[in-house]
Coordinates of C-alpha atoms in Angstrom, one line a residue:
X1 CA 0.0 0.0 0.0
X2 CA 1.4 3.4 -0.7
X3 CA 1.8 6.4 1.7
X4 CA -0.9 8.3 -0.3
X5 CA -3.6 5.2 -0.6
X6 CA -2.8 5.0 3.3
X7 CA -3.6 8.8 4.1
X8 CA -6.7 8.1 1.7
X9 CA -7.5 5.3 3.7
X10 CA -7.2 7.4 7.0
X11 CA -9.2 10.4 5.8
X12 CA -6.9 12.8 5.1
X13 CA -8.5 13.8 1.6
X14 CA -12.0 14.2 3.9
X15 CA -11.4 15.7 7.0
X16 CA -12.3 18.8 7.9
X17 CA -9.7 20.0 10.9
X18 CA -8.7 23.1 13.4
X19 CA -5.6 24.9 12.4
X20 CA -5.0 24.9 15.8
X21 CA -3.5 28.1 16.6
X22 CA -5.1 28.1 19.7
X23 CA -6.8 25.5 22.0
X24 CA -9.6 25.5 22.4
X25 CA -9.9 27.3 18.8
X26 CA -12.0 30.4 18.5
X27 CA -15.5 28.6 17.5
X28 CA -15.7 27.5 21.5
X29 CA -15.3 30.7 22.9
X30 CA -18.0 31.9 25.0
X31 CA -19.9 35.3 26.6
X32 CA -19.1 34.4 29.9
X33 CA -15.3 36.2 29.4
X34 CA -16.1 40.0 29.5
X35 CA -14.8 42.8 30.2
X36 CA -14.2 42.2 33.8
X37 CA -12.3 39.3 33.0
X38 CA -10.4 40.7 30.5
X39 CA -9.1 43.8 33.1
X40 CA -8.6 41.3 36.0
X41 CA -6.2 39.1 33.6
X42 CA -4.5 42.7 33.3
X43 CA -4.0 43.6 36.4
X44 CA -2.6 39.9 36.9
X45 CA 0.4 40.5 34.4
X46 CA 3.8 41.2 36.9
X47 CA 5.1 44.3 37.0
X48 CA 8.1 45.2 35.1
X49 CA 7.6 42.1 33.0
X50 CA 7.7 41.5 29.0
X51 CA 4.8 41.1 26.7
X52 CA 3.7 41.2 23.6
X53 CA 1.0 43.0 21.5
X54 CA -1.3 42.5 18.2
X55 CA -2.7 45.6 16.4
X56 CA -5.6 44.7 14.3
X57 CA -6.3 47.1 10.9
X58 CA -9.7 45.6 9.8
X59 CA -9.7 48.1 6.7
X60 CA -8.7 47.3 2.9
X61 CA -8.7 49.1 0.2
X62 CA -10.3 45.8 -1.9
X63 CA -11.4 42.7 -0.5
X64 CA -9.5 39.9 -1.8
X65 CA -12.1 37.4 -3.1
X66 CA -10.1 34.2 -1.9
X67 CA -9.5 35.7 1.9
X68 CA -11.8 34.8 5.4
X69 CA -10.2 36.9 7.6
X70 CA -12.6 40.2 9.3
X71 CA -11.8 42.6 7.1
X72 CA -13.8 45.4 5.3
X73 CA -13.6 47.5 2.4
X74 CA -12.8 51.7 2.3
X75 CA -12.6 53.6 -1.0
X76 CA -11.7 57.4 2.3
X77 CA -9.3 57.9 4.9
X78 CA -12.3 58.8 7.1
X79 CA -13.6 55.6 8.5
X80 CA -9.3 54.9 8.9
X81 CA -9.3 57.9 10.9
X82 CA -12.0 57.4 13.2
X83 CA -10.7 53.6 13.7
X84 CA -7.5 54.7 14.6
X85 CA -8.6 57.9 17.2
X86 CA -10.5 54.5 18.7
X87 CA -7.3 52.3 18.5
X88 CA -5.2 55.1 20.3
X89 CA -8.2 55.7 23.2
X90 CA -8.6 51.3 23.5
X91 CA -4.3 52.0 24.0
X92 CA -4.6 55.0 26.7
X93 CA -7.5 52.9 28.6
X94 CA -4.8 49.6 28.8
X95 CA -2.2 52.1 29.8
X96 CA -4.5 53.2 32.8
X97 CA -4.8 49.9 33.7
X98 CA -1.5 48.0 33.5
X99 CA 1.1 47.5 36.4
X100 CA 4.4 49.6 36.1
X101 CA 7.2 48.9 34.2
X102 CA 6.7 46.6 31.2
X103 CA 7.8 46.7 28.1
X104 CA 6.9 44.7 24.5
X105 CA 8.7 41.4 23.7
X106 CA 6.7 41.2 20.5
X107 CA 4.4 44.0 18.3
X108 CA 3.0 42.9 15.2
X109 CA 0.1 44.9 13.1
X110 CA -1.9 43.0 11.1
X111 CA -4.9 42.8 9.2
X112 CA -6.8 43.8 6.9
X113 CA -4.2 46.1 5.8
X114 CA -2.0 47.7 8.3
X115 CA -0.1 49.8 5.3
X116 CA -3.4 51.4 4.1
X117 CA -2.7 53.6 7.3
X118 CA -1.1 57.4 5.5
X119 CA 2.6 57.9 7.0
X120 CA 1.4 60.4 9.6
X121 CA -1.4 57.3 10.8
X122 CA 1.8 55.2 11.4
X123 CA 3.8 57.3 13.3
X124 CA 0.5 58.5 15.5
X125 CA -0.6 54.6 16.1
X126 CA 3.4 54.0 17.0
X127 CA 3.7 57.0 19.4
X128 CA 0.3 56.1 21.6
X129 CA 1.9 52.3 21.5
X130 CA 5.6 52.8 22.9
X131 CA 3.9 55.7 25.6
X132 CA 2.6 53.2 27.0
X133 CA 4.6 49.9 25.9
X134 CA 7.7 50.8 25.2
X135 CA 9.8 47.7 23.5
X136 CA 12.5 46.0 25.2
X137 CA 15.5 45.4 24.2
X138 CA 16.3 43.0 21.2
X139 CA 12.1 43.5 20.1
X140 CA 10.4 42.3 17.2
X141 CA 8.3 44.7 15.2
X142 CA 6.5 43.1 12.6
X143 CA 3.9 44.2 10.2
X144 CA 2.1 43.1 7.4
X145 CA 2.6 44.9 4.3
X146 CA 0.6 44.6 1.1
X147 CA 2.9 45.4 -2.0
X148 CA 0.3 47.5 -4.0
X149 CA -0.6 49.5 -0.4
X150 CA 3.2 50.4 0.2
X151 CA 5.5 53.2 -0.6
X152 CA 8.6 54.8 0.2
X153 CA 7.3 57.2 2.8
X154 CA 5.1 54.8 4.7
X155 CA 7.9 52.7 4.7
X156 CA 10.4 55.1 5.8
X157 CA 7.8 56.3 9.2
X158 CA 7.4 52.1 9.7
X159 CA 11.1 51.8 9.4
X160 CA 11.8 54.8 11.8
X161 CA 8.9 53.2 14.4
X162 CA 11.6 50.5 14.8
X163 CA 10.1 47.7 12.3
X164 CA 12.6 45.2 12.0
X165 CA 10.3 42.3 10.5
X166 CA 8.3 42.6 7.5
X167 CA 5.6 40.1 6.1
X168 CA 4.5 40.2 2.5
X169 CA 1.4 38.3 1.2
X170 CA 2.2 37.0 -1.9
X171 CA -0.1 34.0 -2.6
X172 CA 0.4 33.2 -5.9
X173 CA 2.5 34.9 -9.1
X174 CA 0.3 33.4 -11.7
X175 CA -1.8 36.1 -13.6
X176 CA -4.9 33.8 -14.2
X177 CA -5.4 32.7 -10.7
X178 CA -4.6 36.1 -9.2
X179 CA -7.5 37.2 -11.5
X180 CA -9.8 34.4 -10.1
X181 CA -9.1 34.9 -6.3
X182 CA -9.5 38.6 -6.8
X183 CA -5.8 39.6 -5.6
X184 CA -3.5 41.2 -8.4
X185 CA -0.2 41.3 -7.5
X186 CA 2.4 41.3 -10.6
X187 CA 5.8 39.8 -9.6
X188 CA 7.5 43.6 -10.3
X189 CA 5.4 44.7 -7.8
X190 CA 6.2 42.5 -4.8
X191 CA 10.0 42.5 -5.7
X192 CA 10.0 46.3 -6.0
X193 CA 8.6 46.3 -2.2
X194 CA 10.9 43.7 -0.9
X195 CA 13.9 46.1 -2.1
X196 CA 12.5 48.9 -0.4
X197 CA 12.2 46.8 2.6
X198 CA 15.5 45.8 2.3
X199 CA 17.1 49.2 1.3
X200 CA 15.8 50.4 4.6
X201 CA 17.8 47.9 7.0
X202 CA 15.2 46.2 7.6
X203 CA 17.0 42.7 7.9
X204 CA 13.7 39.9 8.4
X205 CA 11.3 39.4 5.7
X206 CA 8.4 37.2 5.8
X207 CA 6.2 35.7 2.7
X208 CA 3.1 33.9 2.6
X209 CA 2.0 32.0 -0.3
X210 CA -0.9 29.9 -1.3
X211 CA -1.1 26.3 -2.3
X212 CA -4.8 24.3 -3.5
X213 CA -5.9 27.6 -5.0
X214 CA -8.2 27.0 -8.2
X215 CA -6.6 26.5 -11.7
X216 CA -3.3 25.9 -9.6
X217 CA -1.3 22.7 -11.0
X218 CA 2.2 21.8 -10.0
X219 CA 3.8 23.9 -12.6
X220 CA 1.9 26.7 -11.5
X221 CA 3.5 26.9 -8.3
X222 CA 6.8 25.6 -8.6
X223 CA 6.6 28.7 -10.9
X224 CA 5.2 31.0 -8.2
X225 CA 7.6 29.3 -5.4
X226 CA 10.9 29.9 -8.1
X227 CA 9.8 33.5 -8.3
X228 CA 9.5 34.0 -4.8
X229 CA 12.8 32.4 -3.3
X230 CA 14.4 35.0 -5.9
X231 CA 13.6 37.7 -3.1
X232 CA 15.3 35.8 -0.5
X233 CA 12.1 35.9 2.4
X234 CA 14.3 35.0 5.3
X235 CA 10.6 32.5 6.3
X236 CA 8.0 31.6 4.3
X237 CA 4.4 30.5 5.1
X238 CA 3.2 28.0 2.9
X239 CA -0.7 27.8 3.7
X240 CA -3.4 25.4 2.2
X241 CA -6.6 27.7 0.9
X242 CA -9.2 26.8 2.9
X243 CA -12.4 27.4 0.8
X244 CA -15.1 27.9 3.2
X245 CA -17.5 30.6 1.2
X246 CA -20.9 29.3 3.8
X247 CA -18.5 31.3 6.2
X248 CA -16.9 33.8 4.1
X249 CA -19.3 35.0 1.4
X250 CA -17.0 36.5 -1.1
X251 CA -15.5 33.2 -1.4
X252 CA -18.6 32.6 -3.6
X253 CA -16.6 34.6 -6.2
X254 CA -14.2 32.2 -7.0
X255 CA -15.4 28.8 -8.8
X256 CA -15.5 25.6 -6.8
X257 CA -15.0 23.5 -10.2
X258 CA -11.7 25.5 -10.7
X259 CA -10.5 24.3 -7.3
X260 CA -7.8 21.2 -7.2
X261 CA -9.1 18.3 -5.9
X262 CA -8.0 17.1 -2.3
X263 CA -5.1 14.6 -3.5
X264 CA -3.8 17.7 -6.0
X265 CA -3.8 19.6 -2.9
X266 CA -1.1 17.2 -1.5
X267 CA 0.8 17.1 -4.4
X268 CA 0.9 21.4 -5.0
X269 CA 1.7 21.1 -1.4
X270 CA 4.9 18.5 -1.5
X271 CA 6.3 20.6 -5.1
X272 CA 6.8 23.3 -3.3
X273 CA 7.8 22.1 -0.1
X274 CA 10.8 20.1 -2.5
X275 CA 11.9 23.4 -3.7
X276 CA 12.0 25.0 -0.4
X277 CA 14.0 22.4 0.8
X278 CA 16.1 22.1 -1.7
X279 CA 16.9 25.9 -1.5
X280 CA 18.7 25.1 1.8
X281 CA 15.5 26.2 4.1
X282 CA 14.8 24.4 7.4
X283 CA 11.3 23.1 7.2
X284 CA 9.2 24.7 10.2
X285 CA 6.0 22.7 11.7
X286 CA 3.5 21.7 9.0
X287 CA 3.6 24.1 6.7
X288 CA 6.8 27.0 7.6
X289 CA 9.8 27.2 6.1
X290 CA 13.4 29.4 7.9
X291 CA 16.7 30.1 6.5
X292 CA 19.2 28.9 9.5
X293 CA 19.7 32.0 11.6
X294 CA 16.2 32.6 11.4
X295 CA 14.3 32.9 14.9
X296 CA 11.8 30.0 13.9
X297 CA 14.8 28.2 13.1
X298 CA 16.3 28.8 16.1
X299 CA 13.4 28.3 18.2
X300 CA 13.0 25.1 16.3
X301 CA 16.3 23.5 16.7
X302 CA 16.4 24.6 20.6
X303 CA 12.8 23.2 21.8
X304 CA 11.5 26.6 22.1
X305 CA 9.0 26.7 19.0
X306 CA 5.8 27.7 20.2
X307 CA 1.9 28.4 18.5
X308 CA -0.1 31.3 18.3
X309 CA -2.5 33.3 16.3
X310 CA -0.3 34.5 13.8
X311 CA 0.7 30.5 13.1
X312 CA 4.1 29.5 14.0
X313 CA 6.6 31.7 16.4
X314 CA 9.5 31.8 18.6
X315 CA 7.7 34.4 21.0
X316 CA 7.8 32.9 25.0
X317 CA 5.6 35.8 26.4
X318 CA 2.9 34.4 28.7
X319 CA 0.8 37.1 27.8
X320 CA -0.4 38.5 24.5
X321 CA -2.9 41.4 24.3
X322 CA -5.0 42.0 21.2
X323 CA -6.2 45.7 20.4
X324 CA -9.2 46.7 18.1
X325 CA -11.8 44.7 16.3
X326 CA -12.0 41.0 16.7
X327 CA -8.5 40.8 18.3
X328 CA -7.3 37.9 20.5
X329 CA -5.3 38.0 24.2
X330 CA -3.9 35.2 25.5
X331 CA -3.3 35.2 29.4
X332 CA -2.1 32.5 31.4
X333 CA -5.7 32.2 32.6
X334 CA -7.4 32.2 29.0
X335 CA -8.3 34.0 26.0
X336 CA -10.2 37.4 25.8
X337 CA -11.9 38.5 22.1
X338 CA -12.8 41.8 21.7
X339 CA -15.9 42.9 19.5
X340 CA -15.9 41.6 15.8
X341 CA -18.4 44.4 14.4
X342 CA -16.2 47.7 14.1
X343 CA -19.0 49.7 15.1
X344 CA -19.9 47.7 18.0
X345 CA -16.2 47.6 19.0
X346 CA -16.0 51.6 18.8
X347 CA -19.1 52.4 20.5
X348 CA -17.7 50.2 23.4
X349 CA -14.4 51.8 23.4
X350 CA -16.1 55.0 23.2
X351 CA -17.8 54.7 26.6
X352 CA -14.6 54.4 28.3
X353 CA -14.6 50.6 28.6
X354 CA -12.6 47.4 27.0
X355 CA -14.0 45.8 24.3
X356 CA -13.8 42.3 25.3
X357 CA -17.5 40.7 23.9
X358 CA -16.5 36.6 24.7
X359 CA -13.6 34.5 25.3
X360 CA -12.5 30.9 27.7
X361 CA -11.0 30.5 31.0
X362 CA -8.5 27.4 30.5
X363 CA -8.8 24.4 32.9
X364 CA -6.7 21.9 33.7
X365 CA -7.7 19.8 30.7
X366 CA -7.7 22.6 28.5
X367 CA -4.1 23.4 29.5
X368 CA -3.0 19.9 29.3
X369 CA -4.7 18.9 26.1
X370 CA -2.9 22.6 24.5
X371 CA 0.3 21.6 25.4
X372 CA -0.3 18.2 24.2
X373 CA -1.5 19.5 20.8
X374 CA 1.1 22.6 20.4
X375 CA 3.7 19.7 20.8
X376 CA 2.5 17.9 17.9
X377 CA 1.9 20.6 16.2
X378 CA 5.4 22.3 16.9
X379 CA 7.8 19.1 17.0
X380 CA 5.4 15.6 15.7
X381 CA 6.3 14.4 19.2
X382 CA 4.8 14.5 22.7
X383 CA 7.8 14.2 25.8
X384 CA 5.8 12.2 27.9
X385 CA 7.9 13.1 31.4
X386 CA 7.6 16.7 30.6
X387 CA 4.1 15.9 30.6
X388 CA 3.9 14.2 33.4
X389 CA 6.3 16.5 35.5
X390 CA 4.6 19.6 34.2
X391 CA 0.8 18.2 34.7
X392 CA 0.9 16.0 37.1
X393 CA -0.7 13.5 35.1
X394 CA -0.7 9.4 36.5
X395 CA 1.6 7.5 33.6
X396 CA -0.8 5.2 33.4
X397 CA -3.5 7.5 32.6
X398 CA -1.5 9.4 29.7
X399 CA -0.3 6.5 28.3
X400 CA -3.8 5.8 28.2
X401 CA -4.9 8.9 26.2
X402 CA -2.1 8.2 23.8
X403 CA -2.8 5.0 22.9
X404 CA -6.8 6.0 22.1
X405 CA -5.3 8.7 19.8
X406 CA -2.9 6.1 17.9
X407 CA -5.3 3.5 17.5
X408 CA -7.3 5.4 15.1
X409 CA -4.1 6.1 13.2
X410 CA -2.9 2.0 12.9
X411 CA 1.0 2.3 11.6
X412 CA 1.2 6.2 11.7
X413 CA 2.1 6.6 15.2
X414 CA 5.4 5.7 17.2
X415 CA 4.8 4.9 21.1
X416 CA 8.0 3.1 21.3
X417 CA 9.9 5.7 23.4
X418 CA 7.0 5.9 26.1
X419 CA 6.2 9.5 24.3
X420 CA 4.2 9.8 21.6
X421 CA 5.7 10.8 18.0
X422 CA 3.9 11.3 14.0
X423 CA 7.1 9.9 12.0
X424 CA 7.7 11.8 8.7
X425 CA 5.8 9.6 6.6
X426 CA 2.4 10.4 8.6
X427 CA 3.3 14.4 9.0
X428 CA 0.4 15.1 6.9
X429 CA -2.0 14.0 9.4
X430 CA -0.8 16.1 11.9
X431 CA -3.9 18.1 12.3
X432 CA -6.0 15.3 12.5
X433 CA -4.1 13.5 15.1
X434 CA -4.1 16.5 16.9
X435 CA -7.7 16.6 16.8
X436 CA -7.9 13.7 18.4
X437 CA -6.5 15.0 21.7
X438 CA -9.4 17.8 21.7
X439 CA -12.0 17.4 23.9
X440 CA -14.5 19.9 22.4
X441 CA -17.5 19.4 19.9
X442 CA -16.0 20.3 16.4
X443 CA -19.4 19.6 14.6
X444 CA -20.4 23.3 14.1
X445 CA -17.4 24.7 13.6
X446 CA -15.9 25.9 10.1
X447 CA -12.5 24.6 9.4
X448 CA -10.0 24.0 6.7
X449 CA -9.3 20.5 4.9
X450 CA -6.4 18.6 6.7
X451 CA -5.0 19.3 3.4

């Protein structure tokens, strides 16, 4: 039996599966974490302490037909302004409220698109941030830039904010299916902006690209992958399209029928992963791929690679707060979400209170089962006397738990060691194995293929 007819034969091609970048993932989030919660998770943080921070920029200037994330479109500056004098008082009102003293480990501003903010917008946003969180030493500022919303000044007040990692979206270099997913993005474009990047000392540069898009075939994006590694991103992204338009309407724009089917998927997937590889990068989780040096790399190569929101990272901070619409914390005690709707966000803001509109407060279990799954998801293999050292957990009882998950995986699973560990021939089922160490109904829940 071959590997593929045995990840057929598993469900691989079928399943529908969490991208777990959180546990439990968003669709279990509840009500019952407000705003009170949210502020006593604050004024738990220690003093004089490091931690990190995501700015959310809901606004485009077109919605890209292919993408679910909360965005909305703006032709004006004026709903960008009013967003941001709400960003800057949401800032002041945390700054009122946190203990003495600490200072950002991470920023990142994403989106939407963070670079459809004007020069003067950048510098305003950075000012009312580093007021209040100034960034420690050795920081990473990140931001995601769209090459056709990017020029030299905006680049040049990011650069002077301290921005020392850039992500570009790139997705795919082929005209037809940049058409089709509504994203048009010539290759002059994108390489023009990753000189600019680089012209300004700005030494990290991330890319993101797109595999199981429609009317992609292998030579369509070993083409797209060739193109890209001639800008030299220092880590790459290489995500499946998840085409879930019952969720994301404007996904009903692009044409199912164009769309590869789910063993194509594998196979756009394992092209460019070969040519990643084969361009010296060090592949990263399930679907990241570093240059040595890089801090995924790094983080990788030392046990310290870790899973958040943005995907893969090398960021330890116990606590990440999210500002503006939709954003996600993460304390040590659970997750916060602030309003989705903009204008239910502002009003709330507005009133002189956080936006905080549902969330989870982490148990045991949940704590457990999320270290169980970031494991897998970070290094294919489970330490069981971390586990048990760091849980508390009876032997008996875990080595229970992992021998439910590997028996629905029969030859894909080594238990040999007394841990648990996906060997590289059953790496594609990462997710779903995962899965099976979650404890909460998936049913409802809109995910990507495993895929």
């Amino acid at each position: 039996m071959t590997i593929e007819s045995q990840l057929m034969r598993l469900g691989l091609f079928d399943a529908r599966v969490p991208r777990y970048t959180s546990y439990p993932t968003a669709p279990n989030f509840s009500a019952s974490v407000d705003e009170a919660a949210f502020g006593g998770w604050i004024d738990q943080i220690p003093p004089a302490s490091q931690v990190s921070l995501y700015i959310h920029v809901p606004f485009c200037s077109r919605l890209c037909w292919f993408c679910a994330c909360r965005t909305q479109g703006t032709r004006s500056a004026g709903p960008v302004r009013a967003y941001l004098d709400t960003l800057k008082e949401e800032i002041a009102q945390l700054g009122r409220r946190l203990p003495g003293g600490l200072r950002l480990a991470r920023l990142h501003w994403g989106g939407g698109t963070p670079t459809l903010l004007s020069a003067d917008m950048m510098r305003e946003l950075a000012d009312a941030i580093f007021a209040v969180l100034p960034l420690a030493e050795n920081a990473e500022f990140s931001v995601e830039i769209d090459p056709n919303e990017i020029d030299a000044g905006r680049l040049d007040a990011l650069a002077a904010a301290g921005m020392n990692r850039a992500s570009i979206g790139v997705q795919d270099f082929d005209p037809e299916i940049q058409s089709v997913i509504g994203r048009i993005q010539s290759y002059e474009v994108t390489r023009d902006a990753a000189q600019m990047i680089r012209d300004r000392g700005i030494a990290s540069l991330n890319a993101d690209i797109l595999f199981g898009l429609p009317h992609q075939t292998k030579e369509r994006i070993a083409d797209s992958v060739q193109k890209l590694l001639t800008l030299a991103p220092d880590r790459v992204a290489l995500y499946g399209y998840a085409h879930v338009p019952w969720m994301a309407k404007r996904q009903q724009m692009i044409p199912s029928e164009a769309l590869p089917t789910p063993e194509e998927r594998l196979g756009l997937f394992e092209t460019a992963r070969r040519l990643f590889l084969w361009d010296n990068y060090h592949e990263i989780g399930i679907d990241h791929f570093a240059r040595a040096g890089d801090g995924l790399e790094i983080a990788q190569r030392t046990g310290r690679l870790r899973r958040n929101f943005q995907g893969y990272t090398d960021d330890t901070s116990e606590v990440l707060i999210g500002l503006g619409a939709s954003s996600i914390s993460r304390f040590p005690g659970g997750y916060a979400q602030n309003l989705a709707a903009t204008s239910e966000y502002t009003g709330r803001i507005r009133e002189g209170r956080f936006a905080t509109g549902r969330g989870h407060v982490f148990s045991e279990d949940d704590r457990l089962r999320a270290r169980l799954i970031e494991a897998l998801m970070c290094d294919f293999r489970i330490d069981a006397a971390e586990i048990r050292a760091r849980f508390g957990i009876a032997e008996e009882k875990l080595k229970e738990l992992f021998h439910t998950v590997a028996s629905g995986f029969p030859d894909m699973i080594d238990l040999r060691s007394g841990g648990f560990a996906i060997p590289p021939h059953a790496r594609p089922l990462t997710r779903m194995i995962a899965r099976g160490f979650d404890a909460y109904d998936l049913s409802n829940a809109g995910h990507s293929s495993a895929i």
